[in-house]
Amino acid sequence: MRILLIEDEPLWQQNLAQALSRFAACEIATTCGNLASACEVLKVSKFDLIIVDLVLPDGSGIEAIKLARKLDSSVEILVATVFDDEQKVVNSIQAGATGYLLKDSTPDQWHQAIADICRGYSPLSPKVSRLILKRLQLDAQDRADYGAALRGKEGPGHGDVEQMSLRTKLTLRELEVLRYVARGLTMVEAARVMKISETTVRTHARSIYRKLDVSGHGEAVFEARRLGIL
């Protein structure tokens, strides 16, 4: 199995190579440290498996996924990243990824993921599986409520439809940040509780402000409560 590894961190290059060394039939044929070189390699070489990080020095690994899928519909693509953000998971899968594993997975989980890929399965980290299930459940409920509203049956009114629209735009992580802020937590405290970086929390907050068309957390909480999101 010829493997293309798209990863810029030397430590993770080494860790992934070690995980793959347990498979005699697996060979890392090429390693690319940025998006540009990965795209060039994809255009001239064929691989059985691509392992790609989402954050590269010159762009998003999702662009590499899209190109790889366009060039070869049968190639296996495994995302290896530190991000368990719902939107990144969805975007990766929509782009053509066949598996999504967090870098903090155990060696046994990595071993199982590669084995599953070889058997034609789609490995997902437990955290990622839970995110997808929550997203599907939320989408299913929104579709049912929206359908009831359109049919004029018991269901949401105009304001509720507006609230549903916003709720589907906010990711689960963004909703979680919004709820913690509404409880009075600071960005630092929210980051500690959620076990993610303060920078990530602030990124989610900026996305919330943009989607709610507000300029700060106080306005965001007020608007979310007005719309019934909180």
N, CA, C and O of each residue as an XYZ file, in Angstrom:
920
protein
N       0.845     -1.195      0.000
C       0.000      0.000      0.000
C       0.880      1.245      0.000
O       1.624      1.501      0.947
N       0.781      2.008     -1.075
C       1.559      3.244     -1.184
C       0.808      4.370     -0.479
O      -0.377      4.603     -0.715
N       1.541      5.063      0.398
C       0.914      6.093      1.231
C       1.551      7.445      0.979
O       2.773      7.565      0.890
N       0.706      8.466      0.864
C       1.158      9.856      0.832
C       0.820     10.476      2.174
O      -0.342     10.497      2.577
N       1.825     10.979      2.864
C       1.623     11.634      4.156
C       1.757     13.139      3.967
O       2.806     13.636      3.558
N       0.677     13.857      4.271
C       0.681     15.320      4.162
C       0.645     15.879      5.577
O      -0.419     15.972      6.189
N       1.798     16.246      6.087
C       1.950     16.650      7.491
C       3.204     17.503      7.630
O       4.273     17.114      7.161
N       3.082     18.659      8.269
C       4.223     19.569      8.347
C       5.035     19.440      9.630
O       6.164     19.929      9.692
N       4.481     18.788     10.659
C       5.186     18.677     11.930
C       6.080     17.434     11.943
O       5.573     16.320     11.816
N       7.399     17.601     12.095
C       8.311     16.449     12.104
C       7.955     15.404     13.157
O       8.090     14.205     12.913
N       7.499     15.856     14.335
C       7.159     14.910     15.401
C       6.016     13.998     14.968
O       6.054     12.788     15.189
N       4.992     14.599     14.343
C       3.853     13.795     13.911
C       4.203     12.949     12.696
O       3.644     11.866     12.523
N       5.112     13.416     11.856
C       5.596     12.584     10.763
C       6.213     11.308     11.327
O       5.995     10.210     10.815
N       6.985     11.481     12.388
C       7.651     10.345     13.014
C       6.634      9.419     13.688
O       6.719      8.197     13.564
N       5.670     10.014     14.404
C       4.667      9.213     15.108
C       3.818      8.394     14.134
O       3.538      7.219     14.371
N       3.418      9.031     13.040
C       2.600      8.336     12.054
C       3.391      7.239     11.350
O       2.866      6.163     11.064
N       4.661      7.526     11.075
C       5.522      6.511     10.453
C       5.671      5.304     11.370
O       5.693      4.162     10.910
N       5.774      5.567     12.678
C       5.902      4.478     13.653
C       4.624      3.642     13.691
O       4.680      2.414     13.753
N       3.461      4.322     13.653
C       2.186      3.598     13.672
C       2.042      2.717     12.434
O       1.519      1.605     12.507
N       2.509      3.227     11.305
C       2.381      2.489     10.052
C       3.394      1.363      9.930
O       3.209      0.435      9.143
N       4.465      1.445     10.710
C       5.519      0.430     10.621
C       5.029     -0.949     11.065
O       5.675     -1.957     10.781
N       3.897     -0.996     11.754
C       3.339     -2.270     12.213
C       2.705     -3.046     11.057
O       2.346     -4.214     11.206
N       2.572     -2.390      9.913
C       1.970     -3.045      8.748
C       3.049     -3.262      7.684
O       3.557     -2.307      7.098
N       3.384     -4.504      7.448
C       4.459     -4.822      6.505
C       4.130     -4.358      5.090
O       5.025     -4.022      4.314
N       2.843     -4.341      4.765
C       2.442     -3.996      3.403
C       2.300     -2.492      3.185
O       2.032     -2.047      2.068
N       2.480     -1.707      4.250
C       2.326     -0.255      4.146
C       3.677      0.423      3.962
O       4.656      0.087      4.627
N       3.706      1.368      3.062
C       4.940      2.108      2.804
C       4.617      3.583      2.580
O       3.806      3.920      1.718
N       5.260      4.472      3.365
C       5.105      5.903      3.129
C       5.976      6.253      1.934
O       7.188      6.426      2.060
N       5.344      6.353      0.781
C       6.091      6.608     -0.443
C       6.563      8.043     -0.540
O       7.650      8.312     -1.051
N       5.743      8.976     -0.047
C       6.076     10.395     -0.144
C       5.533     11.129      1.076
O       4.443     10.829      1.563
N       6.308     12.092      1.560
C       5.863     12.963      2.649
C       5.923     14.407      2.171
O       6.951     14.858      1.665
N       4.819     15.131      2.334
C       4.759     16.543      1.948
C       4.473     17.392      3.178
O       3.610     17.056      3.989
N       5.203     18.492      3.309
C       5.051     19.355      4.468
C       4.164     20.565      4.235
O       3.981     21.374      5.145
N       3.610     20.708      3.040
C       2.706     21.834      2.782
C       1.715     21.483      1.683
O       1.852     20.459      1.013
N       0.722     22.335      1.504
C      -0.342     22.077      0.547
C       0.152     22.116     -0.899
O      -0.226     21.275     -1.716
N       0.992     23.089     -1.204
C       1.462     23.256     -2.581
C       2.200     22.023     -3.082
O       1.935     21.541     -4.183
N       3.118     21.515     -2.281
C       3.886     20.340     -2.715
C       2.994     19.109     -2.798
O       3.174     18.262     -3.674
N       2.023     19.010     -1.876
C       1.097     17.876     -1.903
C       0.282     17.870     -3.192
O       0.087     16.822     -3.807
N      -0.189     19.036     -3.593
C      -0.986     19.139     -4.821
C      -0.166     18.758     -6.045
O      -0.673     18.108     -6.959
N       1.097     19.161     -6.063
C       1.962     18.811     -7.186
C       2.196     17.302     -7.251
O       2.173     16.707     -8.329
N       2.417     16.698     -6.100
C       2.652     15.254     -6.048
C       1.400     14.490     -6.472
O       1.487     13.502     -7.201
N       0.237     14.950     -6.015
C      -1.017     14.276     -6.358
C      -1.275     14.263     -7.865
O      -1.890     13.336     -8.393
N      -0.799     15.297     -8.541
C      -1.034     15.407     -9.991
C      -0.192     14.432    -10.807
O      -0.532     14.116    -11.947
N       0.908     13.956    -10.222
C       1.821     13.102    -11.010
C       1.982     11.690    -10.447
O       2.542     10.821    -11.114
N       1.496     11.455     -9.228
C       1.686     10.136     -8.615
C       0.362      9.580     -8.097
O      -0.556     10.330     -7.763
N       0.283      8.266     -8.039
C      -0.918      7.589     -7.564
C      -0.619      6.887     -6.245
O       0.442      6.285     -6.076
N      -1.577      6.970     -5.300
C      -1.402      6.369     -3.981
C      -2.635      5.546     -3.607
O      -3.724      5.747     -4.147
N      -2.441      4.629     -2.684
C      -3.558      3.833     -2.177
C      -4.222      4.526     -0.976
O      -5.431      4.416     -0.770
N      -3.409      5.237     -0.196
C      -3.902      5.903      1.011
C      -3.221      7.250      1.167
O      -2.010      7.378      0.991
N      -4.015      8.242      1.496
C      -3.482      9.576      1.800
C      -3.839      9.896      3.243
O      -5.005      9.826      3.631
N      -2.843     10.242      4.029
C      -3.071     10.688      5.409
C      -2.762     12.177      5.440
O      -1.645     12.589      5.123
N      -3.739     12.981      5.818
C      -3.592     14.430      5.674
C      -3.996     15.179      6.933
O      -5.022     14.886      7.546
N      -3.178     16.144      7.304
C      -3.521     17.075      8.384
C      -4.357     18.194      7.780
O      -4.209     18.507      6.599
N      -5.228     18.796      8.571
C      -6.100     19.844      8.046
C      -5.428     21.211      8.029
O      -5.752     22.046      7.185
N      -4.506     21.448      8.941
C      -3.855     22.758      9.024
C      -2.426     22.639      8.519
O      -1.568     22.024      9.153
N      -2.193     23.247      7.357
C      -0.874     23.236      6.736
C      -0.345     24.663      6.640
O      -1.138     25.604      6.672
N       0.953     24.850      6.525
C       1.524     26.211      6.536
C       0.959     27.142      5.465
O       0.912     28.356      5.661
N       0.530     26.577      4.330
C       0.087     27.421      3.224
C      -1.376     27.187      2.824
O      -1.795     27.588      1.738
N      -2.143     26.543      3.698
C      -3.554     26.344      3.362
C      -4.181     25.203      4.139
O      -3.611     24.694      5.104
N      -5.364     24.814      3.697
C      -6.131     23.769      4.382
C      -5.947     22.420      3.707
O      -5.914     22.321      2.480
N      -5.828     21.385      4.526
C      -5.723     20.036      4.002
C      -6.976     19.605      3.254
O      -6.939     18.662      2.464
N      -8.082     20.295      3.503
C      -9.329     19.967      2.799
C      -9.170     20.182      1.297
O      -9.781     19.467      0.502
N      -8.358     21.155      0.902
C      -8.101     21.386     -0.526
C      -7.376     20.195     -1.142
O      -7.626     19.827     -2.290
N      -6.483     19.603     -0.372
C      -5.775     18.411     -0.855
C      -6.746     17.237     -0.979
O      -6.653     16.441     -1.913
N      -7.673     17.139     -0.033
C      -8.683     16.070     -0.078
C      -9.532     16.202     -1.346
O      -9.773     15.221     -2.048
N      -9.977     17.420     -1.625
C     -10.808     17.667     -2.807
C     -10.070     17.283     -4.091
O     -10.627     16.629     -4.973
N      -8.805     17.702     -4.177
C      -8.021     17.406     -5.377
C      -7.790     15.908     -5.511
O      -7.934     15.348     -6.598
N      -7.431     15.258     -4.408
C      -7.167     13.817     -4.444
C      -8.409     13.049     -4.882
O      -8.323     12.111     -5.674
N      -9.563     13.455     -4.361
C     -10.807     12.775     -4.712
C     -11.172     13.022     -6.179
O     -11.714     12.139     -6.843
N     -10.875     14.215     -6.677
C     -11.154     14.533     -8.077
C     -10.277     13.710     -9.008
O     -10.730     13.261    -10.061
N      -9.018     13.514     -8.619
C      -8.069     12.791     -9.465
C      -8.231     11.277     -9.384
O      -7.952     10.562    -10.347
N      -8.686     10.792     -8.224
C      -8.806      9.342     -8.029
C      -9.970      9.058     -7.095
O      -9.862      9.257     -5.885
N     -11.068      8.599     -7.641
C     -12.275      8.367     -6.840
C     -12.142      7.191     -5.882
O     -12.941      7.059     -4.955
N     -11.143      6.334     -6.092
C     -11.015      5.128     -5.270
C     -10.004      5.257     -4.135
O      -9.926      4.367     -3.287
N      -9.230      6.339     -4.095
C      -8.183      6.468     -3.084
C      -8.794      6.620     -1.691
O      -9.821      7.276     -1.517
N      -8.143      6.003     -0.703
C      -8.572      6.143      0.690
C      -7.912      7.399      1.268
O      -6.730      7.652      1.038
N      -8.690      8.176      2.018
C      -8.164      9.425      2.587
C      -8.492      9.468      4.075
O      -9.660      9.476      4.465
N      -7.461      9.496      4.890
C      -7.624      9.528      6.343
C      -7.136     10.868      6.884
O      -5.967     11.216      6.723
N      -8.023     11.613      7.520
C      -7.648     12.871      8.158
C      -6.994     12.563      9.496
O      -7.513     11.764     10.275
N      -5.863     13.191      9.764
C      -5.172     13.048     11.043
C      -4.940     14.448     11.581
O      -4.100     15.182     11.061
N      -5.673     14.822     12.613
C      -5.640     16.214     13.062
C      -5.883     16.314     14.559
O      -6.272     15.340     15.203
N      -5.651     17.498     15.101
C      -5.942     17.743     16.518
C      -7.341     18.327     16.688
O      -7.804     18.482     17.819
N      -8.025     18.654     15.592
C      -9.305     19.342     15.667
C     -10.480     18.366     15.693
O     -10.609     17.514     14.814
N     -11.343     18.501     16.720
C     -12.587     17.732     16.760
C     -13.782     18.663     16.560
O     -14.891     18.386     17.018
N     -13.526     19.777     15.862
C     -14.570     20.748     15.572
C     -15.573     20.154     14.589
O     -15.196     19.583     13.566
N     -16.851     20.297     14.913
C     -17.901     19.690     14.101
C     -17.841     20.094     12.638
O     -17.957     19.252     11.748
N     -17.658     21.395     12.392
C     -17.687     21.866     11.011
C     -16.520     21.324     10.210
O     -16.669     21.005      9.030
N     -15.347     21.216     10.848
C     -14.182     20.659     10.154
C     -14.414     19.195      9.802
O     -14.032     18.737      8.724
N     -15.043     18.467     10.718
C     -15.357     17.063     10.445
C     -16.284     16.956      9.241
O     -16.027     16.187      8.316
N     -17.371     17.739      9.260
C     -18.352     17.710      8.167
C     -17.711     18.118      6.849
O     -17.916     17.466      5.826
N     -16.936     19.196      6.873
C     -16.289     19.677      5.649
C     -15.337     18.635      5.065
O     -15.271     18.454      3.849
N     -14.608     17.958      5.939
C     -13.659     16.937      5.482
C     -14.379     15.774      4.817
O     -13.967     15.301      3.757
N     -15.452     15.321      5.441
C     -16.208     14.193      4.896
C     -16.876     14.584      3.582
O     -16.893     13.806      2.629
N     -17.426     15.794      3.540
C     -18.048     16.261      2.299
C     -17.025     16.393      1.175
O     -17.353     16.197      0.004
N     -15.795     16.722      1.531
C     -14.736     16.861      0.525
C     -14.274     15.522     -0.020
O     -13.709     15.450     -1.112
N     -14.517     14.442      0.754
C     -14.134     13.124      0.262
C     -13.316     12.263      1.206
O     -12.866     11.187      0.811
N     -13.107     12.703      2.447
C     -12.357     11.893      3.409
C     -13.129     10.625      3.748
O     -14.353     10.655      3.878
N     -12.420      9.521      3.889
C     -13.060      8.257      4.243
C     -12.824      7.873      5.696
O     -13.340      6.856      6.160
N     -12.052      8.672      6.417
C     -11.824      8.431      7.833
C     -11.341      9.703      8.505
O     -10.810     10.598      7.848
N     -11.530      9.781      9.828
C     -11.158     11.000     10.562
C     -10.677     10.571     11.945
O     -11.456     10.101     12.774
N      -9.386     10.741     12.173
C      -8.792     10.304     13.433
C      -8.069     11.459     14.102
O      -7.333     12.202     13.454
N      -8.282     11.604     15.403
C      -7.585     12.644     16.153
C      -6.167     12.182     16.467
O      -5.924     11.000     16.706
N      -5.252     13.118     16.462
C      -3.847     12.771     16.658
C      -3.562     12.230     18.054
O      -2.569     11.532     18.259
N      -4.428     12.547     19.013
C      -4.189     12.042     20.364
C      -4.745     10.624     20.556
O      -4.806     10.127     21.681
N      -5.150      9.976     19.456
C      -5.602      8.590     19.539
C      -4.448      7.697     19.989
O      -3.283      8.006     19.741
N      -4.774      6.605     20.641
C      -3.759      5.687     21.144
C      -3.128      4.916     19.985
O      -3.713      4.846     18.904
N      -1.941      4.335     20.195
C      -1.316      3.507     19.145
C      -2.244      2.391     18.668
O      -2.288      2.081     17.478
N      -2.991      1.786     19.607
C      -3.919      0.720     19.219
C      -5.040      1.259     18.334
O      -5.468      0.590     17.393
N      -5.517      2.476     18.636
C      -6.561      3.084     17.810
C      -6.031      3.388     16.411
O      -6.739      3.214     15.419
N      -4.792      3.839     16.341
C      -4.177      4.090     15.040
C      -4.040      2.781     14.265
O      -4.339      2.720     13.073
N      -3.590      1.749     14.948
C      -3.426      0.444     14.313
C      -4.769     -0.051     13.774
O      -4.855     -0.550     12.651
N      -5.818      0.096     14.596
C      -7.144     -0.351     14.179
C      -7.664      0.474     13.003
O      -8.305     -0.062     12.099
N      -7.387      1.779     13.018
C      -7.852      2.658     11.937
C      -7.235      2.254     10.597
O      -7.929      2.192      9.582
N      -5.928      1.979     10.601
C      -5.266      1.575      9.357
C      -5.796      0.226      8.887
O      -6.016      0.013      7.694
N      -5.999     -0.689      9.848
C      -6.547     -1.996      9.496
C      -7.949     -1.851      8.894
O      -8.290     -2.532      7.927
N      -8.746     -0.969      9.469
C     -10.110     -0.737      8.960
C     -10.077     -0.144      7.552
O     -10.844     -0.545      6.677
N      -9.173      0.820      7.352
C      -9.027      1.423      6.015
C      -8.689      0.347      4.986
O      -9.240      0.337      3.885
N      -7.782     -0.557      5.351
C      -7.372     -1.621      4.430
C      -8.528     -2.557      4.103
O      -8.555     -3.154      3.027
N      -9.486     -2.692      5.023
C     -10.644     -3.569      4.792
C     -11.806     -2.828      4.145
O     -12.870     -3.402      3.915
N     -11.591     -1.538      3.851
C     -12.644     -0.782      3.191
C     -13.623     -0.110      4.123
O     -14.678      0.345      3.682
N     -13.293     -0.032      5.433
C     -14.159      0.632      6.400
C     -13.767      2.103      6.529
O     -12.769      2.543      5.959
N     -14.565      2.854      7.285
C     -14.300      4.282      7.503
C     -14.087      4.542      8.985
O     -15.053      4.749      9.720
N     -12.837      4.535      9.435
C     -12.570      4.731     10.869
C     -12.827      6.164     11.313
O     -12.500      7.114     10.602
N     -13.415      6.308     12.496
C     -13.673      7.614     13.095
C     -13.307      7.555     14.566
O     -13.597      6.565     15.239
N     -12.674      8.606     15.075
C     -12.409      8.688     16.503
C     -13.735      8.708     17.251
O     -14.716      9.233     16.723
N     -13.802      8.153     18.468
C     -15.052      8.158     19.233
C     -15.651      9.560     19.387
O     -16.867      9.726     19.283
N     -14.807     10.570     19.635
C     -15.310     11.941     19.768
C     -15.967     12.410     18.482
O     -16.997     13.084     18.504
N     -15.355     12.046     17.360
C     -15.869     12.460     16.057
C     -17.194     11.758     15.767
O     -18.125     12.379     15.253
N     -17.284     10.473     16.093
C     -18.536      9.739     15.896
C     -19.669     10.383     16.676
O     -20.791     10.486     16.179
N     -19.383     10.813     17.883
C     -20.403     11.450     18.713
C     -20.851     12.781     18.106
O     -22.039     13.103     18.122
N     -19.907     13.549     17.576
C     -20.247     14.815     16.929
C     -21.185     14.598     15.749
O     -22.169     15.318     15.579
N     -20.867     13.598     14.943
C     -21.685     13.328     13.764
C     -23.088     12.883     14.167
O     -24.070     13.300     13.552
N     -23.190     12.038     15.197
C     -24.499     11.594     15.672
C     -25.335     12.774     16.162
O     -26.523     12.872     15.854
N     -24.708     13.668     16.928
C     -25.428     14.841     17.421
C     -25.894     15.717     16.272
O     -27.009     16.239     16.290
N     -25.029     15.878     15.263
C     -25.381     16.705     14.113
C     -26.573     16.108     13.361
O     -27.483     16.834     12.962
N     -26.568     14.785     13.169
C     -27.661     14.117     12.468
C     -28.963     14.222     13.245
O     -30.025     14.432     12.660
N     -28.879     14.073     14.579
C     -30.079     14.177     15.410
C     -30.662     15.580     15.363
O     -31.878     15.752     15.284
N     -29.793     16.581     15.414
C     -30.237     17.968     15.364
C     -30.859     18.279     14.012
O     -31.914     18.910     13.945
N     -30.222     17.846     12.946
C     -30.748     18.096     11.607
C     -32.095     17.419     11.404
O     -32.997     17.993     10.794
N     -32.232     16.188     11.919
C     -33.490     15.458     11.766
C     -34.630     16.174     12.482
O     -35.736     16.266     11.950
N     -34.364     16.688     13.699
C     -35.389     17.400     14.452
C     -35.766     18.700     13.760
O     -36.943     19.058     13.703
N     -34.781     19.403     13.238
C     -35.056     20.655     12.539
C     -35.889     20.425     11.283
O     -36.793     21.203     10.978
N     -35.576     19.343     10.551
C     -36.351     19.056      9.341
C     -37.803     18.735      9.688
O     -38.723     19.158      8.989
N     -38.002     17.980     10.783
C     -39.361     17.621     11.193
C     -40.141     18.863     11.621
O     -41.301     19.033     11.244
N     -39.498     19.735     12.413
C     -40.171     20.949     12.882
C     -40.477     21.894     11.733
O     -41.546     22.501     11.675
N     -39.522     22.006     10.824
C     -39.711     22.922      9.702
C     -40.823     22.414      8.777
O     -41.623     23.198      8.265
N     -40.863     21.096      8.572
C     -41.916     20.525      7.746
C     -43.285     20.760      8.349
O     -44.244     21.054      7.634
N     -43.380     20.628      9.677
C     -44.654     20.869     10.361
C     -45.078     22.317     10.204
O     -46.262     22.603     10.025
N     -44.123     23.232     10.269
C     -44.446     24.657     10.126
C     -44.964     24.962      8.728
O     -45.912     25.731      8.569
N     -44.349     24.365      7.720
C     -44.778     24.611      6.350
C     -46.158     24.034      6.075
O     -46.905     24.573      5.259
N     -46.505     22.932      6.756
C     -47.808     22.305      6.553
C     -48.909     22.973      7.365
O     -50.088     22.645      7.234
N     -48.491     23.933      8.220
C     -49.474     24.643      9.025
C     -49.943     23.859     10.231
O     -50.934     24.219     10.867
N     -49.228     22.779     10.550
C     -49.592     21.985     11.721
C     -48.891     22.542     12.937
O     -48.197     23.557     12.872
N     -49.091     21.848     14.059
C     -48.421     22.299     15.282
C     -46.932     22.283     15.038
O     -46.375     21.264     14.629
N     -46.313     23.357     15.275
C     -44.872     23.467     15.029
C     -44.459     24.897     15.222
O     -45.241     25.690     15.747
N     -43.274     25.255     14.824
C     -42.758     26.587     15.069
C     -43.432     27.647     14.232
O     -43.888     27.387     13.119
N     -43.487     28.829     14.774
C     -43.972     29.974     14.033
C     -42.827     30.626     13.293
O     -41.750     30.038     13.185
N     -43.035     31.845     12.774
C     -42.004     32.517     11.994
C     -40.728     32.708     12.806
O     -39.624     32.471     12.316
N     -40.897     33.143     14.066
C     -39.718     33.370     14.910
C     -38.968     32.085     15.177
O     -37.739     32.077     15.255
N     -39.727     30.966     15.320
C     -39.082     29.683     15.574
C     -38.322     29.190     14.353
O     -37.258     28.583     14.475
N     -38.879     29.456     13.165
C     -38.184     29.069     11.942
C     -36.871     29.838     11.834
O     -35.847     29.288     11.428
N     -36.917     31.141     12.209
C     -35.695     31.953     12.204
C     -34.686     31.375     13.186
O     -33.492     31.304     12.896
N     -35.179     30.963     14.351
C     -34.295     30.390     15.374
C     -33.673     29.083     14.893
O     -32.491     28.829     15.126
N     -34.485     28.242     14.212
C     -33.959     26.990     13.686
C     -32.878     27.240     12.647
O     -31.870     26.536     12.603
N     -33.096     28.244     11.815
C     -32.124     28.572     10.782
C     -30.789     28.947     11.398
O     -29.738     28.513     10.928
N     -30.829     29.756     12.453
C     -29.594     30.161     13.116
C     -28.958     28.990     13.841
O     -27.735     28.849     13.868
N     -29.818     28.134     14.442
C     -29.282     27.015     15.193
C     -28.517     26.064     14.282
O     -27.492     25.514     14.682
N     -29.005     25.868     13.069
C     -28.307     24.979     12.160
C     -27.025     25.603     11.632
O     -26.118     24.891     11.200
N     -26.944     26.942     11.663
C     -25.715     27.606     11.225
C     -24.643     27.553     12.309
O     -23.452     27.484     12.007
N     -25.069     27.587     13.573
C     -24.111     27.503     14.667
C     -23.698     26.045     14.854
O     -24.548     25.159     14.935
N     -22.395     25.803     14.921
C     -21.927     24.445     15.154
C     -22.164     24.084     16.619
O     -22.458     24.948     17.445
N     -22.031     22.793     16.927
C     -22.213     22.350     18.311
C     -21.191     23.011     19.229
O     -21.513     23.358     20.365
N     -19.973     23.185     18.752
C     -18.943     23.847     19.550
C     -19.313     25.306     19.815
O     -19.128     25.809     20.923
N     -19.840     25.986     18.780
C     -20.231     27.383     18.938
C     -21.378     27.511     19.935
O     -21.392     28.430     20.753
N     -22.334     26.598     19.869
C     -23.433     26.599     20.839
C     -22.909     26.372     22.255
O     -23.387     26.980     23.213
N     -21.921     25.488     22.370
C     -21.335     25.208     23.685
C     -20.639     26.449     24.238
O     -20.804     26.783     25.411
N     -19.860     27.135     23.394
C     -19.196     28.375     23.820
C     -20.234     29.403     24.235
O     -20.082     30.059     25.265
N     -21.282     29.549     23.445
C     -22.332     30.527     23.727
C     -22.995     30.260     25.072
O     -23.281     31.192     25.823
N     -23.236     29.001     25.375
C     -23.873     28.646     26.643
C     -22.972     28.958     27.830
O     -23.444     29.426     28.866
N     -21.668     28.696     27.679
C     -20.750     28.995     28.782
C     -20.633     30.504     28.995
O     -20.589     30.975     30.132
N     -20.584     31.254     27.902
C     -20.519     32.713     28.017
C     -21.781     33.241     28.672
O     -21.722     34.169     29.480
N     -22.924     32.658     28.332
C     -24.198     33.088     28.917
C     -24.231     32.838     30.419
O     -24.936     33.532     31.153
N     -23.468     31.846     30.875
C     -23.397     31.547     32.309
C     -22.423     32.461     33.046
O     -22.311     32.401     34.270
N     -21.716     33.312     32.287
C     -20.809     34.265     32.894
C     -19.349     33.875     32.863
O     -18.519     34.562     33.459
N     -19.010     32.791     32.186
C     -17.619     32.374     32.113
C     -16.845     33.270     31.152
O     -17.393     33.740     30.155
N     -15.578     33.503     31.453
C     -14.695     34.223     30.537
C     -14.214     33.265     29.462
O     -14.445     32.058     29.545
N     -13.543     33.809     28.450
C     -13.010     32.964     27.385
C     -11.990     31.966     27.944
O     -11.946     30.809     27.526
N     -11.181     32.426     28.886
C     -10.170     31.563     29.494
C     -10.838     30.437     30.270
O     -10.422     29.282     30.181
N     -11.885     30.777     31.039
C     -12.594     29.769     31.830
C     -13.324     28.773     30.924
O     -13.330     27.572     31.193
N     -13.934     29.275     29.857
C     -14.629     28.393     28.916
C     -13.646     27.430     28.263
O     -13.941     26.247     28.091
N     -12.481     27.948     27.905
C     -11.457     27.103     27.287
C     -11.020     25.997     28.242
O     -10.808     24.856     27.831
N     -10.889     26.348     29.520
C     -10.452     25.366     30.515
C     -11.514     24.272     30.683
O     -11.185     23.087     30.734
N     -12.768     24.670     30.768
C     -13.857     23.710     30.944
C     -13.998     22.811     29.712
O     -14.216     21.606     29.834
N     -13.872     23.411     28.525
C     -14.045     22.661     27.285
C     -12.794     21.881     26.891
O     -12.828     21.059     25.975
N     -11.679     22.147     27.595
C     -10.403     21.478     27.348
C      -9.888     21.744     25.929
O      -9.381     20.851     25.250
N     -10.037     23.001     25.510
C      -9.475     23.444     24.233
C      -8.721     24.733     24.501
O      -8.790     25.264     25.609
N      -8.008     25.246     23.518
C      -7.205     26.444     23.725
C      -8.075     27.698     23.752
O      -9.172     27.723     23.194
N      -7.564     28.735     24.409
C      -8.276     30.012     24.440
C      -8.419     30.578     23.027
O      -9.435     31.187     22.694
N      -7.402     30.375     22.209
C      -7.457     30.860     20.821
C      -8.617     30.224     20.063
O      -9.311     30.894     19.298
N      -8.821     28.924     20.283
C      -9.927     28.230     19.622
C     -11.268     28.764     20.092
O     -12.186     28.939     19.290
N     -11.388     29.025     21.390
C     -12.636     29.580     21.930
C     -12.912     30.948     21.319
O     -14.048     31.245     20.948
N     -11.890     31.773     21.213
C     -12.075     33.115     20.639
C     -12.441     33.030     19.149
O     -13.201     33.856     18.643
N     -11.899     32.038     18.464
C     -12.268     31.837     17.057
C     -13.748     31.479     16.948
O     -14.456     31.997     16.085
N     -14.211     30.588     17.828
C     -15.628     30.233     17.849
C     -16.483     31.464     18.173
O     -17.542     31.669     17.582
N     -16.008     32.272     19.116
C     -16.766     33.467     19.523
C     -16.921     34.437     18.360
O     -18.004     34.982     18.144
N     -15.849     34.653     17.615
C     -15.928     35.559     16.464
C     -16.917     35.048     15.424
O     -17.634     35.827     14.796
N     -16.947     33.730     15.251
C     -17.893     33.136     14.311
C     -19.330     33.336     14.788
O     -20.229     33.597     13.989
N     -19.535     33.212     16.096
C     -20.866     33.433     16.671
C     -21.309     34.868     16.444
O     -22.445     35.109     16.036
N     -20.418     35.829     16.706
C     -20.759     37.249     16.531
C     -21.162     37.522     15.088
O     -22.121     38.246     14.819
N     -20.405     36.925     14.160
C     -20.696     37.153     12.741
C     -22.056     36.575     12.352
O     -22.834     37.211     11.641
N     -22.328     35.363     12.829
C     -23.582     34.709     12.459
C     -24.806     35.374     13.100
O     -25.887     35.395     12.512
N     -24.624     35.916     14.307
C     -25.734     36.588     14.990
C     -25.783     38.076     14.671
O     -26.700     38.781     15.091
N     -24.777     38.553     13.917
C     -24.692     39.962     13.525
C     -24.623     40.871     14.751
O     -25.378     41.837     14.865
N     -23.703     40.545     15.669
C     -23.497     41.345     16.874
C     -22.009     41.652     16.989
O     -21.195     41.147     16.216
N     -21.667     42.489     17.969
C     -20.266     42.916     18.087
C     -19.582     42.455     19.367
O     -18.394     42.723     19.547
N     -20.290     41.769     20.265
C     -19.668     41.338     21.506
C     -20.476     40.246     22.185
O     -21.578     39.908     21.754
N     -19.899     39.688     23.276
C     -20.559     38.538     23.901
C     -21.861     38.906     24.598
O     -22.786     38.097     24.659
N     -21.935     40.145     25.131
C     -23.182     40.569     25.765
C     -24.325     40.621     24.765
O     -25.423     40.133     25.031
N     -24.056     41.216     23.616
C     -25.070     41.287     22.554
C     -25.403     39.896     22.035
O     -26.555     39.608     21.708
N     -24.387     39.028     21.960
C     -24.615     37.674     21.454
C     -25.572     36.911     22.365
O     -26.485     36.235     21.891
N     -25.359     37.024     23.662
C     -26.234     36.344     24.621
C     -27.648     36.904     24.536
O     -28.618     36.146     24.528
N     -27.769     38.248     24.473
C     -29.090     38.886     24.378
C     -29.828     38.421     23.119
O     -31.003     38.058     23.178
N     -29.128     38.436     21.978
C     -29.748     38.065     20.707
C     -30.117     36.581     20.697
O     -31.170     36.205     20.184
N     -29.251     35.740     21.263
C     -29.528     34.308     21.300
C     -30.763     34.014     22.147
O     -31.573     33.155     21.798
N     -30.900     34.729     23.258
C     -32.079     34.537     24.103
C     -33.334     35.060     23.423
O     -34.407     34.472     23.560
N     -33.206     36.164     22.688
C     -34.357     36.715     21.978
C     -34.860     35.742     20.937
O     -36.065     35.615     20.723
N     -33.931     35.053     20.288
C     -34.284     34.103     19.239
C     -34.649     32.718     19.770
O     -35.127     31.858     19.030
N     -34.413     32.521     21.067
C     -34.756     31.227     21.641
C     -33.671     30.175     21.491
O     -33.921     28.991     21.717
N     -32.469     30.592     21.111
C     -31.368     29.634     20.972
C     -30.877     29.192     22.349
O     -30.473     28.043     22.531
N     -30.914     30.102     23.311
C     -30.518     29.781     24.682
C     -31.752     29.629     25.571
O     -31.623     29.357     26.765
